[in-house]
Coordinates of C-alpha atoms and ligand atoms in Angstrom, one line a residue:
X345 CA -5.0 15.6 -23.6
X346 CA -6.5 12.2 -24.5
X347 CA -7.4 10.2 -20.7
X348 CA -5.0 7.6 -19.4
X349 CA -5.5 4.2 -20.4
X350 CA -4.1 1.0 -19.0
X351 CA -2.4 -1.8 -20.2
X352 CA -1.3 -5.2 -18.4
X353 CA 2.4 -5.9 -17.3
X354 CA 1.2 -9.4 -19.3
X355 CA 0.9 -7.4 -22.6
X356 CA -2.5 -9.9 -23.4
X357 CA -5.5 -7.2 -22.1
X358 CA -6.7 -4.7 -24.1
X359 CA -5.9 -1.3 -23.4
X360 CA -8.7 0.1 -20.8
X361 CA -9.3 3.4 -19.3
X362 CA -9.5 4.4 -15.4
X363 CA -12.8 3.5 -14.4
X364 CA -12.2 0.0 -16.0
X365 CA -9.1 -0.5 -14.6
X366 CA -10.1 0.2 -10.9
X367 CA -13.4 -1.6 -11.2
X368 CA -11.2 -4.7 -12.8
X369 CA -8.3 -4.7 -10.2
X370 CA -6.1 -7.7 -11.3
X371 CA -5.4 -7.8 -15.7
X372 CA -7.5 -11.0 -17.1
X373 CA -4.1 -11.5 -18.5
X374 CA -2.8 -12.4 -14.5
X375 CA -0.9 -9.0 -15.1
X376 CA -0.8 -6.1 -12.9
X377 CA -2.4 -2.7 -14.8
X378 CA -0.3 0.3 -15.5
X379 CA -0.5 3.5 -16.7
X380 CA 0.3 3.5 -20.3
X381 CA 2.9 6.5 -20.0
X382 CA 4.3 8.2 -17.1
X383 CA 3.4 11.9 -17.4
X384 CA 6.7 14.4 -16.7
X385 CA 5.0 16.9 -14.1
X386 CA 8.6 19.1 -13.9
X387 CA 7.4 22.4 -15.1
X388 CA 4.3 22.0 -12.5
X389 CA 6.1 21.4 -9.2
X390 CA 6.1 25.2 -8.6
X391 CA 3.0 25.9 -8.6
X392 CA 2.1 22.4 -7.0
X393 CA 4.0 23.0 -4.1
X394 CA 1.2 25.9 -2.8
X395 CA -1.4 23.8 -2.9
X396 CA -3.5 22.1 0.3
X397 CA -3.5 18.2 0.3
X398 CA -6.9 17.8 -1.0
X399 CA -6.1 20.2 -4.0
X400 CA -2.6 18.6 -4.6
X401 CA -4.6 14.9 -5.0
X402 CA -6.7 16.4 -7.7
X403 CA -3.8 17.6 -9.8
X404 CA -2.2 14.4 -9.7
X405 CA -5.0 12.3 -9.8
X406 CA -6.5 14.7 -12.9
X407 CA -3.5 12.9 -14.5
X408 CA -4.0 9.0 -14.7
X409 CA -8.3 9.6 -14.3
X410 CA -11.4 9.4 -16.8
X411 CA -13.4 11.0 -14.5
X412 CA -15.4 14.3 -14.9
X413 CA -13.9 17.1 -12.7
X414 CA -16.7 17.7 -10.6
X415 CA -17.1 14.3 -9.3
X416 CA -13.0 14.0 -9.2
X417 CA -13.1 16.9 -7.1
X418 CA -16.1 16.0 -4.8
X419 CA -15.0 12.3 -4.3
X420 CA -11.1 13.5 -2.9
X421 CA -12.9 16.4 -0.6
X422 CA -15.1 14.0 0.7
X423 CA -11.9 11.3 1.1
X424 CA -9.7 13.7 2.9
X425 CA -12.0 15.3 5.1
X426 CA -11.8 12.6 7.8
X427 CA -8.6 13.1 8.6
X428 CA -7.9 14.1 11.7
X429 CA -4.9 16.2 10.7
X430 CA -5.9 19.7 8.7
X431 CA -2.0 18.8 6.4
X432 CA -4.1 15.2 5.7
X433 CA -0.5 13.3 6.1
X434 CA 1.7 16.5 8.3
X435 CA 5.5 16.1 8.2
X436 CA 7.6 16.5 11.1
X437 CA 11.2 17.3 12.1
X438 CA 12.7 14.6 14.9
X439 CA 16.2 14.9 15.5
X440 CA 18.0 14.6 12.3
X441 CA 15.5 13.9 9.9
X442 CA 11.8 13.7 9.4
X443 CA 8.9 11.7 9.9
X444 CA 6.0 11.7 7.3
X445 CA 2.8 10.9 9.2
X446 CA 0.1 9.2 7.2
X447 CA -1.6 7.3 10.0
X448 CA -4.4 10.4 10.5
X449 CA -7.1 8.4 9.0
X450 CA -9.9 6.2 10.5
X451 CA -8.0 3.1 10.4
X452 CA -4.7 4.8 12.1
X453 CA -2.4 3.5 9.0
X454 CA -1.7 5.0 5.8
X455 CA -3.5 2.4 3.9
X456 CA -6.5 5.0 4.1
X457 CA -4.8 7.8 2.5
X458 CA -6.0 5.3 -0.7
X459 CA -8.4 3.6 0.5
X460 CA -10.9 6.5 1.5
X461 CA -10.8 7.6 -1.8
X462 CA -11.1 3.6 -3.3
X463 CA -14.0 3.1 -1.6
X464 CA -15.4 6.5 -2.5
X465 CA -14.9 5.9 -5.8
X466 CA -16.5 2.4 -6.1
X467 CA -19.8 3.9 -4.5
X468 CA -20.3 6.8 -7.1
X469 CA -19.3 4.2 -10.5
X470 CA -21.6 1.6 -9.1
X471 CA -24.8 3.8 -8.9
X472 CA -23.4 5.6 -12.0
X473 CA -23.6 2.1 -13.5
X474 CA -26.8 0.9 -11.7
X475 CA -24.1 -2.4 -10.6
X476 CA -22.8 -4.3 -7.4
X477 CA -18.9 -5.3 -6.3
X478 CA -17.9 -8.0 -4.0
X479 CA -14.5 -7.0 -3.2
X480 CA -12.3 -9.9 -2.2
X481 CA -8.9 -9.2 -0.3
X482 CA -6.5 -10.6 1.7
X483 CA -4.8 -8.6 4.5
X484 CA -1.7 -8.4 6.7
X485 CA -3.6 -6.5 8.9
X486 CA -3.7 -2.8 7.8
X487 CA -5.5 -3.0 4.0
X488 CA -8.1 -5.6 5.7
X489 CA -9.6 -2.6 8.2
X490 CA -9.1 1.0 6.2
X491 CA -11.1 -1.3 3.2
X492 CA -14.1 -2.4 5.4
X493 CA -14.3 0.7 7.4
X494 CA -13.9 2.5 3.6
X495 CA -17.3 0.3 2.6
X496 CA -19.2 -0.8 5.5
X497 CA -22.7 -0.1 5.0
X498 CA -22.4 1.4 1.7
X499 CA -25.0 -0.5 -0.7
X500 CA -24.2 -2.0 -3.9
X501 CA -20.9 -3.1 -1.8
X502 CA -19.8 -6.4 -0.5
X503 CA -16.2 -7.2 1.5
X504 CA -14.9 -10.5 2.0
X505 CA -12.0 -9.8 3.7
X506 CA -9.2 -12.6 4.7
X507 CA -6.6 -12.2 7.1
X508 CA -4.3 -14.9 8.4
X509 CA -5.6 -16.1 11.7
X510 CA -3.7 -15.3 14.6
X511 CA -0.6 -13.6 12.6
X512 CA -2.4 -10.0 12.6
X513 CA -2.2 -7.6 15.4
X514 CA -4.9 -8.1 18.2
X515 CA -5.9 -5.1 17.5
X516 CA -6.0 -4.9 14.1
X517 CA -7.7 -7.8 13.8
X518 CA -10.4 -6.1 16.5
X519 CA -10.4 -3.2 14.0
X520 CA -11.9 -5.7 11.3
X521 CA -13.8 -8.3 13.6
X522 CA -15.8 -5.7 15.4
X523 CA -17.2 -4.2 12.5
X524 CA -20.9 -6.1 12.3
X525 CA -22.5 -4.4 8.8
X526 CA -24.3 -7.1 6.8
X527 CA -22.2 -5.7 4.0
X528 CA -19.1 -7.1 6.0
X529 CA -17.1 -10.9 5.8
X530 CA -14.2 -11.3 8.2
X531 CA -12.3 -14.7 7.0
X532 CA -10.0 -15.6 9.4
X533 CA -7.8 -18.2 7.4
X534 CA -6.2 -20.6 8.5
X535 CA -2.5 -19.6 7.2
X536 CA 0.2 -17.2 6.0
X537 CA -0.8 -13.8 4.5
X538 CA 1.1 -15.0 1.7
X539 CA -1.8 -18.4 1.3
X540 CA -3.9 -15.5 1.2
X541 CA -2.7 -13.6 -1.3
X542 CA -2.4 -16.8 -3.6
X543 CA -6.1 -17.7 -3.0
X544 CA -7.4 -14.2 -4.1
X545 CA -5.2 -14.1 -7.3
X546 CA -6.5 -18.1 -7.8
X547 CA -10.1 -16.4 -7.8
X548 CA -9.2 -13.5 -9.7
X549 CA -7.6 -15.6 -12.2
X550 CA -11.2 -17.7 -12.7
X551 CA -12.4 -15.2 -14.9
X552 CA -16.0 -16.5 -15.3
X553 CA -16.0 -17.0 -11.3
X554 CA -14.7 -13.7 -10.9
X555 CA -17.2 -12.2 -13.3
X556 CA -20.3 -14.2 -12.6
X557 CA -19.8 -13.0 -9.0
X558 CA -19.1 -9.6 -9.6
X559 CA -15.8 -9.4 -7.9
X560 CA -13.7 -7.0 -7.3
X561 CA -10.1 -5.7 -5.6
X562 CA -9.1 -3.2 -2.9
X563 CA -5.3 -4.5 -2.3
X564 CA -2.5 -2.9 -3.9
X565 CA -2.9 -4.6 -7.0
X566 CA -5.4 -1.7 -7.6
X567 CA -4.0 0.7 -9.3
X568 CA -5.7 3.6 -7.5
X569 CA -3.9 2.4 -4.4
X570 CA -0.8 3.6 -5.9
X571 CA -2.1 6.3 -7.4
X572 CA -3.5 8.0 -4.1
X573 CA 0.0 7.5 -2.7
X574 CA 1.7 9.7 -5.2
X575 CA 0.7 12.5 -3.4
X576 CA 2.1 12.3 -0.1
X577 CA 5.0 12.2 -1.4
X578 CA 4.9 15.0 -3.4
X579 CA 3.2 17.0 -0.8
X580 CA 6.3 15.9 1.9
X581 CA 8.8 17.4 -0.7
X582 CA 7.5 20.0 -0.8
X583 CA 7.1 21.3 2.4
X584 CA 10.5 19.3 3.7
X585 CA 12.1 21.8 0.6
X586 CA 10.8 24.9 1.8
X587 CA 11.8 24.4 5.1
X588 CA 15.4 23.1 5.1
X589 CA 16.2 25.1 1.3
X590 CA 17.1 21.5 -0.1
X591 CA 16.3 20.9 -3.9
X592 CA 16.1 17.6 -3.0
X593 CA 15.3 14.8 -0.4
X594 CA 15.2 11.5 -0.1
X595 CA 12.4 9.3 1.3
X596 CA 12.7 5.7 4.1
X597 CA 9.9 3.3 3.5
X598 CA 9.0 0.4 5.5
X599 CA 8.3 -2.1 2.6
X600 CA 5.8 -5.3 2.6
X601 CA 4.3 -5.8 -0.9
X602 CA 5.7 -2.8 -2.7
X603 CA 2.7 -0.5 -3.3
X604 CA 4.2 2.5 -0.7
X605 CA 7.9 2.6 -2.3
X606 CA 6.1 1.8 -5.8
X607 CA 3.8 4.8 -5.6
X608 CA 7.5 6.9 -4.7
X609 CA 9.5 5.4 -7.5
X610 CA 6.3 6.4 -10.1
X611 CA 6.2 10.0 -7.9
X612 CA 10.2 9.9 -9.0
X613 CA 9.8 8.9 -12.4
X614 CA 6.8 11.9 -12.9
X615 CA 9.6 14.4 -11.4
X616 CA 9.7 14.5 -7.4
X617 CA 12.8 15.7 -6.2
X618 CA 14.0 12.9 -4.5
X619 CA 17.3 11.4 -4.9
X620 CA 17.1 8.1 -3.0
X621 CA 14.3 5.7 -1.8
X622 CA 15.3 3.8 1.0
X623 CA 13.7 0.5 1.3
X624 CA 13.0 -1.0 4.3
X625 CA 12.1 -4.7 5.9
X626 CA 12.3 -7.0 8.4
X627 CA 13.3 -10.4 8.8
X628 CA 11.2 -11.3 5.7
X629 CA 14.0 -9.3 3.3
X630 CA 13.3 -10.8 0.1
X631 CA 13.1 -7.5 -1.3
X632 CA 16.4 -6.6 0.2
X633 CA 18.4 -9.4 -1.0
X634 CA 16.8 -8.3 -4.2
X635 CA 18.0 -4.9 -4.3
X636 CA 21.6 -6.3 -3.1
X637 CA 22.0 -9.1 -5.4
X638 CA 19.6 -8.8 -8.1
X639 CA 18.2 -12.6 -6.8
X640 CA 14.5 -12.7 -6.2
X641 CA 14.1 -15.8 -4.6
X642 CA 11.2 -16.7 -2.0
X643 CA 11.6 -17.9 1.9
X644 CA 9.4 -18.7 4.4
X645 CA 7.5 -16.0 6.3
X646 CA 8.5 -15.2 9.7
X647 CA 6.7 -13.2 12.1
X648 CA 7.7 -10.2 13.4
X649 CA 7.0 -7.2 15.2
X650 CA 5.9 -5.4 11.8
X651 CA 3.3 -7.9 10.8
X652 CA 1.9 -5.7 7.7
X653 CA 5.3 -6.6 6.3
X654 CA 5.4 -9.8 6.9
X655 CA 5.2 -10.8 3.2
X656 CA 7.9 -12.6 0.8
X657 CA 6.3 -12.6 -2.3
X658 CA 5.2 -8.7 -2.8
X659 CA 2.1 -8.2 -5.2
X660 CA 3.6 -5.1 -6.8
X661 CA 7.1 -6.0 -7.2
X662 CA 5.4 -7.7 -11.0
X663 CA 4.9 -3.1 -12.0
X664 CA 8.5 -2.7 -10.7
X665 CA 10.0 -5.6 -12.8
X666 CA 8.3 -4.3 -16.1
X667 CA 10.1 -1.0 -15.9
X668 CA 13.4 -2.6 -15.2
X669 CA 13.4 -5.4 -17.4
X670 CA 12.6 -2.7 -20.2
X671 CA 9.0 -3.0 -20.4
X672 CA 9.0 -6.2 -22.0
X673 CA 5.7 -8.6 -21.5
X674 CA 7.2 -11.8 -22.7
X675 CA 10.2 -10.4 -20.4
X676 CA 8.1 -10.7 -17.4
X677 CA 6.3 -13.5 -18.1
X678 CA 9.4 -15.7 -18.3
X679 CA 10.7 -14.2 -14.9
X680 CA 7.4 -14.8 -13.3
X681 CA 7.4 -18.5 -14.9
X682 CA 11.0 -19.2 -13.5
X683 CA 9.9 -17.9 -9.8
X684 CA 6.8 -20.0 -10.1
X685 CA 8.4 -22.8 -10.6
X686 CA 11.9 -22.5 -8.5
X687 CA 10.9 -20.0 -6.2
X688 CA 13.9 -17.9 -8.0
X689 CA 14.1 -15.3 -10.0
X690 CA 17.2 -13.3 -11.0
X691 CA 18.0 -10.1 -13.1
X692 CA 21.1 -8.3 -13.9
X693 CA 22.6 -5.8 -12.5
X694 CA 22.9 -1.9 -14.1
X695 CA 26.3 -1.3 -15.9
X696 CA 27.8 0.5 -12.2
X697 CA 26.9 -3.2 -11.0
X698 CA 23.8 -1.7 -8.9
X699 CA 20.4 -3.7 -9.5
X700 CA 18.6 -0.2 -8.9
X701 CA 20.5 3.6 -9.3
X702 CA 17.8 4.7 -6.6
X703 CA 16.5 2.5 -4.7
X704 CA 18.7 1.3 -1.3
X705 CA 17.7 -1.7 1.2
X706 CA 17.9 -2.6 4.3
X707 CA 16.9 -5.0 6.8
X708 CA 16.0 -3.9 10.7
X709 CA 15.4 -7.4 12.8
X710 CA 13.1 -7.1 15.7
X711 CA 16.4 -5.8 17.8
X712 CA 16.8 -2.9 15.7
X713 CA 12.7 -2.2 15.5
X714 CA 12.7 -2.2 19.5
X715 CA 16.4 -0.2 20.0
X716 CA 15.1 2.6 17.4
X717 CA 11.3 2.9 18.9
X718 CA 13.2 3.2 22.9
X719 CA 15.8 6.0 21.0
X720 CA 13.4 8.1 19.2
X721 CA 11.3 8.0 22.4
X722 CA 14.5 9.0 24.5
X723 CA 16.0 11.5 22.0
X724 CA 13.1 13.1 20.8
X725 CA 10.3 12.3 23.0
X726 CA 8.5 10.8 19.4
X727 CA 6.6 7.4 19.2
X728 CA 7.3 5.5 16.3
X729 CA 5.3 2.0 15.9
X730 CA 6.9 -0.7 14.9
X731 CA 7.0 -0.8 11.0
X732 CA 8.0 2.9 11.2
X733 CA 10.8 2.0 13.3
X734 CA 12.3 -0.6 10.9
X735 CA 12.3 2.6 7.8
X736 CA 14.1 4.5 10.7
X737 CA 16.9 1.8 11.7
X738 CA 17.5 1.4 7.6
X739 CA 17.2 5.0 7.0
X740 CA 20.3 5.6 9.6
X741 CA 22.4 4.0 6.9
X742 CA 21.0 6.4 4.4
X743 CA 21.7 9.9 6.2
X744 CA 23.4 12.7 4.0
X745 CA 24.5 16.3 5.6
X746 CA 23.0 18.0 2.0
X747 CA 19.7 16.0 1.4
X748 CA 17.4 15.4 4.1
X749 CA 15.9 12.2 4.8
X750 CA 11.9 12.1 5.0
X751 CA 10.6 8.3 7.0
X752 CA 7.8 7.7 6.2
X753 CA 5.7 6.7 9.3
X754 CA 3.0 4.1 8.2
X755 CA 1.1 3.7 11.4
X756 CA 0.0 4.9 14.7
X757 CA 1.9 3.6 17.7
X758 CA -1.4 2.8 19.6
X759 CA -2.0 -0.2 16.8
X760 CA 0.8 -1.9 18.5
X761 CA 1.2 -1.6 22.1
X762 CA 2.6 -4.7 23.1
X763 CA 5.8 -3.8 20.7
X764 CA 5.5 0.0 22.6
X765 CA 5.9 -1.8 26.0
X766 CA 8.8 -4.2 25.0
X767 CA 10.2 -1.1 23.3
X768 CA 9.8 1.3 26.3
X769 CA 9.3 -1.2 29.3
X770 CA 5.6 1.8 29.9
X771 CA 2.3 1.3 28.3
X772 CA 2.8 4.9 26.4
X773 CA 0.6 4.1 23.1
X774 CA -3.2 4.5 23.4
X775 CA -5.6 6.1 21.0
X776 CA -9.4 6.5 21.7
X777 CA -10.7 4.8 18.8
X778 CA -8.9 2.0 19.9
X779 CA -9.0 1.7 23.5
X780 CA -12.8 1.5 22.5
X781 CA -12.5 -1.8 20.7
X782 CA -11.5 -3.7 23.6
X783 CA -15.4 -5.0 24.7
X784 CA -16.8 -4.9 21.4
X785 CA -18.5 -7.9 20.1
X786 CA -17.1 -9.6 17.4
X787 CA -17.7 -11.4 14.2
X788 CA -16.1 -13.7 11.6
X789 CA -15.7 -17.4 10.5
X790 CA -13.2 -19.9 10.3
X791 CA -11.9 -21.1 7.0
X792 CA -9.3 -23.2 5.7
X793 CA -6.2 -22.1 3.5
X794 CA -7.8 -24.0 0.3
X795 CA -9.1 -22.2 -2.6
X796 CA -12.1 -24.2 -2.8
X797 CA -13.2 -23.2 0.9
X798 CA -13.3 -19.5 0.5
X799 CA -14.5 -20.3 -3.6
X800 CA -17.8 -21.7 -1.6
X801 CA -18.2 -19.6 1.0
X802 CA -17.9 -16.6 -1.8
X803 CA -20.8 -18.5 -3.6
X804 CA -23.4 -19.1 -0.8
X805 CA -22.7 -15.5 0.5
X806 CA -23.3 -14.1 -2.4
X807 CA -25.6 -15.8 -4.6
X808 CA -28.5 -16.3 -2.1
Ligands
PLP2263 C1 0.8 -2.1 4.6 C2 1.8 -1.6 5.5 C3 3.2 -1.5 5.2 C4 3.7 -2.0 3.9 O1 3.3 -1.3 2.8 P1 3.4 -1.9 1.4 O2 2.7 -1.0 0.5 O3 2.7 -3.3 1.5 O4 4.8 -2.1 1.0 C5 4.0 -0.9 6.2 N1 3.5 -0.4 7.3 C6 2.2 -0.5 7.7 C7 1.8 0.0 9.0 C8 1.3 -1.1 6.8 O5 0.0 -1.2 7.1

């Protein structure tokens, strides 16, 4: 079979393969890059459902890469093998359902199920290719420290990293700030995550800037974000199947900018057996209203106990929209013209007067997040953090005697203990590798929500 190649939600960039696409992040076009097809995996999930994690990611990763097989092979061993769980991301039963944990990485949140393997990646095509990357993102707190401890003293590798100043987790940002490789830029901005966001895609969108300085993207927009998160779900299935007898399950996500509950619906559309996706926010529930009323329209950001989904405008809704609105490029662009300039945009709904025949939202407000971490704790003597309590307060709504329900479980309680104490009213959430953080010198600098200032700082880091 021929490899994948990848075209732009934009339809104005030229089909490219893997390697490009990865390397490129963001479509010159200002489109998000997709597969070209969706390959139909039905007649595999048999023989799938035997194998380890580690095997499972090559067979789906074999799928959408241009890579040769050795190296494919070599680069997900080496990305899996830091986990601290021998299942990679283990699924558990807790009371009527179960949990999916993908927080066994470094970082203690899924974001490096992907990002191990990102970073991995970038390392072996930039001495294939004799090149450098400056990678440029924008974090809500988890993405920001799986990507720099993915690439910290790596050569060939820059990160420029910006988070929103004090709207992160103290120790999140600690896992980010106390990480002193030359190789490493905290910016700690002086706004929303969403600012954020809109600075990196006003870079991004500077092609000459973007290509004079070599730079390049970890966030979600990456397509092999998604691509690594295919697998857990797969892998969930499949081990949630053989020990209930289900054919099918259904999976809870706690939801920010749409790359988790993106990389289920592709998992879906490929052939997992999973008859619902649940999606989950907080307060900030523009995706909710969306998935109620078909009306995408933007509000202001709150903060919340779940800060990595503190978003209202989600990077990866755009690959969502293409495949609803029938794959159309001029399609999209008119949406994402209309919600550019009104903050609005609005599709219709399916002929049963649903805006999605899978996909169900929910909202859980910082009430629900703290009444379902005290329950589980009660009930089931389980810790959930905070953005894996809001999937299980939405999930509740979602519950069906014949198909279990799988939540996923995004992070590891210890990244937010002050939620844990409200919660529980007892300091119960601790993890070495964080408790470590708490003396550890720090480093990063100051900048202002303005294009310009982080367009400079880029420049005299990186050019001298
Ligand atoms: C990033 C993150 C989310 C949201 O995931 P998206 O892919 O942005 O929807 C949820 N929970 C945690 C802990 C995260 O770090």
């Amino acid at each position: 079979m021929k490899p994948m190649r990848y075209i732009s939600t934009r339809g104005q960039t030229a089909p490219m393969g893997f390697q490009e696409a990865v390397i490129t992040g963001l479509a010159p076009d200002g489109g998000l890059l997709l597969p070209e097809r969706i390959p139909d995996v039905r007649d595999r999930l048999a023989d799938w459902a035997e194998l380890d994690y580690a095997d499972l990611a090559c067979e789906v990763f074999r799928l959408f890469v241009d890579l040769p097989d050795p190296v494919l092979q070599d680069l997900v061993k080496a990305s899996y093998a830091p986990f601290r769980d021998p299942a990679v991301t283990p699924v558990k039963p807790v009371g009527d359902r179960w949990v999916l944990e993908l927080f066994h990485g470094p970082t203690l949140a899924f974001k490096d199920v992907a990002l191990q393997f990102l970073s991995r990646f970038f390392a072996w095509y930039l001495e294939q290719n004799d090149r450098t990357l400056n990678i440029l993102g924008a974090t809500s707190g988890d993405t920001g420290s799986a990507a720099i401890h993915g690439v910290k003293g790596l050569s060939r590798l820059r990160i420029f990293m910006m988070h929103p100043r004090g709207r992160v987790a103290p120790l999140q940002e600690r896992q980010m700030t106390t990480v002193l490789d030359d190789n490493v830029f905290n910016l700690a901005v002086s706004g929303t995550f969403d600012d954020c966001q809109e600075i990196m895609k006003a870079l991004f969108e500077d092609i000459p800037f973007k290509q004079g300085l070599a730079l390049g993207a970890v966030n979600s927009v990456n397509w092999a974000r998604v691509m690594a998160q295919i697998v857990y779900y797969f892998h969930a299935a499949f081990r949630v199947q053989r020990a209930t007898g289900s054919s099918t399950v259904r999976f809870s996500v706690p939801t920010g900018n749409f790359g988790d509950i993106l990389a289920g619906w592709f998992a879906r559309a490929m052939g997992l057996p999973a008859d619902r996706l649940v999606l989950a926010a907080n307060e900030n529930d523009i995706l909710s209203r969306f998935f109620h009323r078909g009306v995408y329209r933007r509000g202001e950001v709150v903060s919340t106990l779940s800060p990595a989904m503190d978003i209202q405008v989600a990077s990866n809704f755009e690959r969502y929209l293409y495949y609803r609105e029938g794959m159309d490029p001029g399609r999209i662009d008119s949406l994402l013209q209309a919600f550019r300039a009104d903050g609005c945009l609005e599709v219709k709904p399916g002929a049963q007067g649903e805006i999605d025949p899978v996909i169900r939202a929910g909202v859980g407000t910082r009430t629900d997040t703290l009444e379902a971490i005290r329950r589980v704790k009660d009930a089931h003597d389980y810790l959930l953090d905070p953005h894996s309590a809001v999937g299980w307060h939405v999930a509740s709504y979602h519950l069906s005697d014949d198909v279990p329900m799988i939540c996923l479980a995004t992070a590891h309680p210890a990244k937010f203990p002050d939620a844990i104490r409200e919660a529980t009213g007892r300091d119960l959430a601790h993890h070495p590798n964080l408790d470590g953080l708490l003396d550890a010198p720090t480093r990063s600098v100051d900048l202002s929500a303005e294009t310009d200032a982080v367009r400079t700082f880029l420049k005299e880091h990186i050019e001298s």
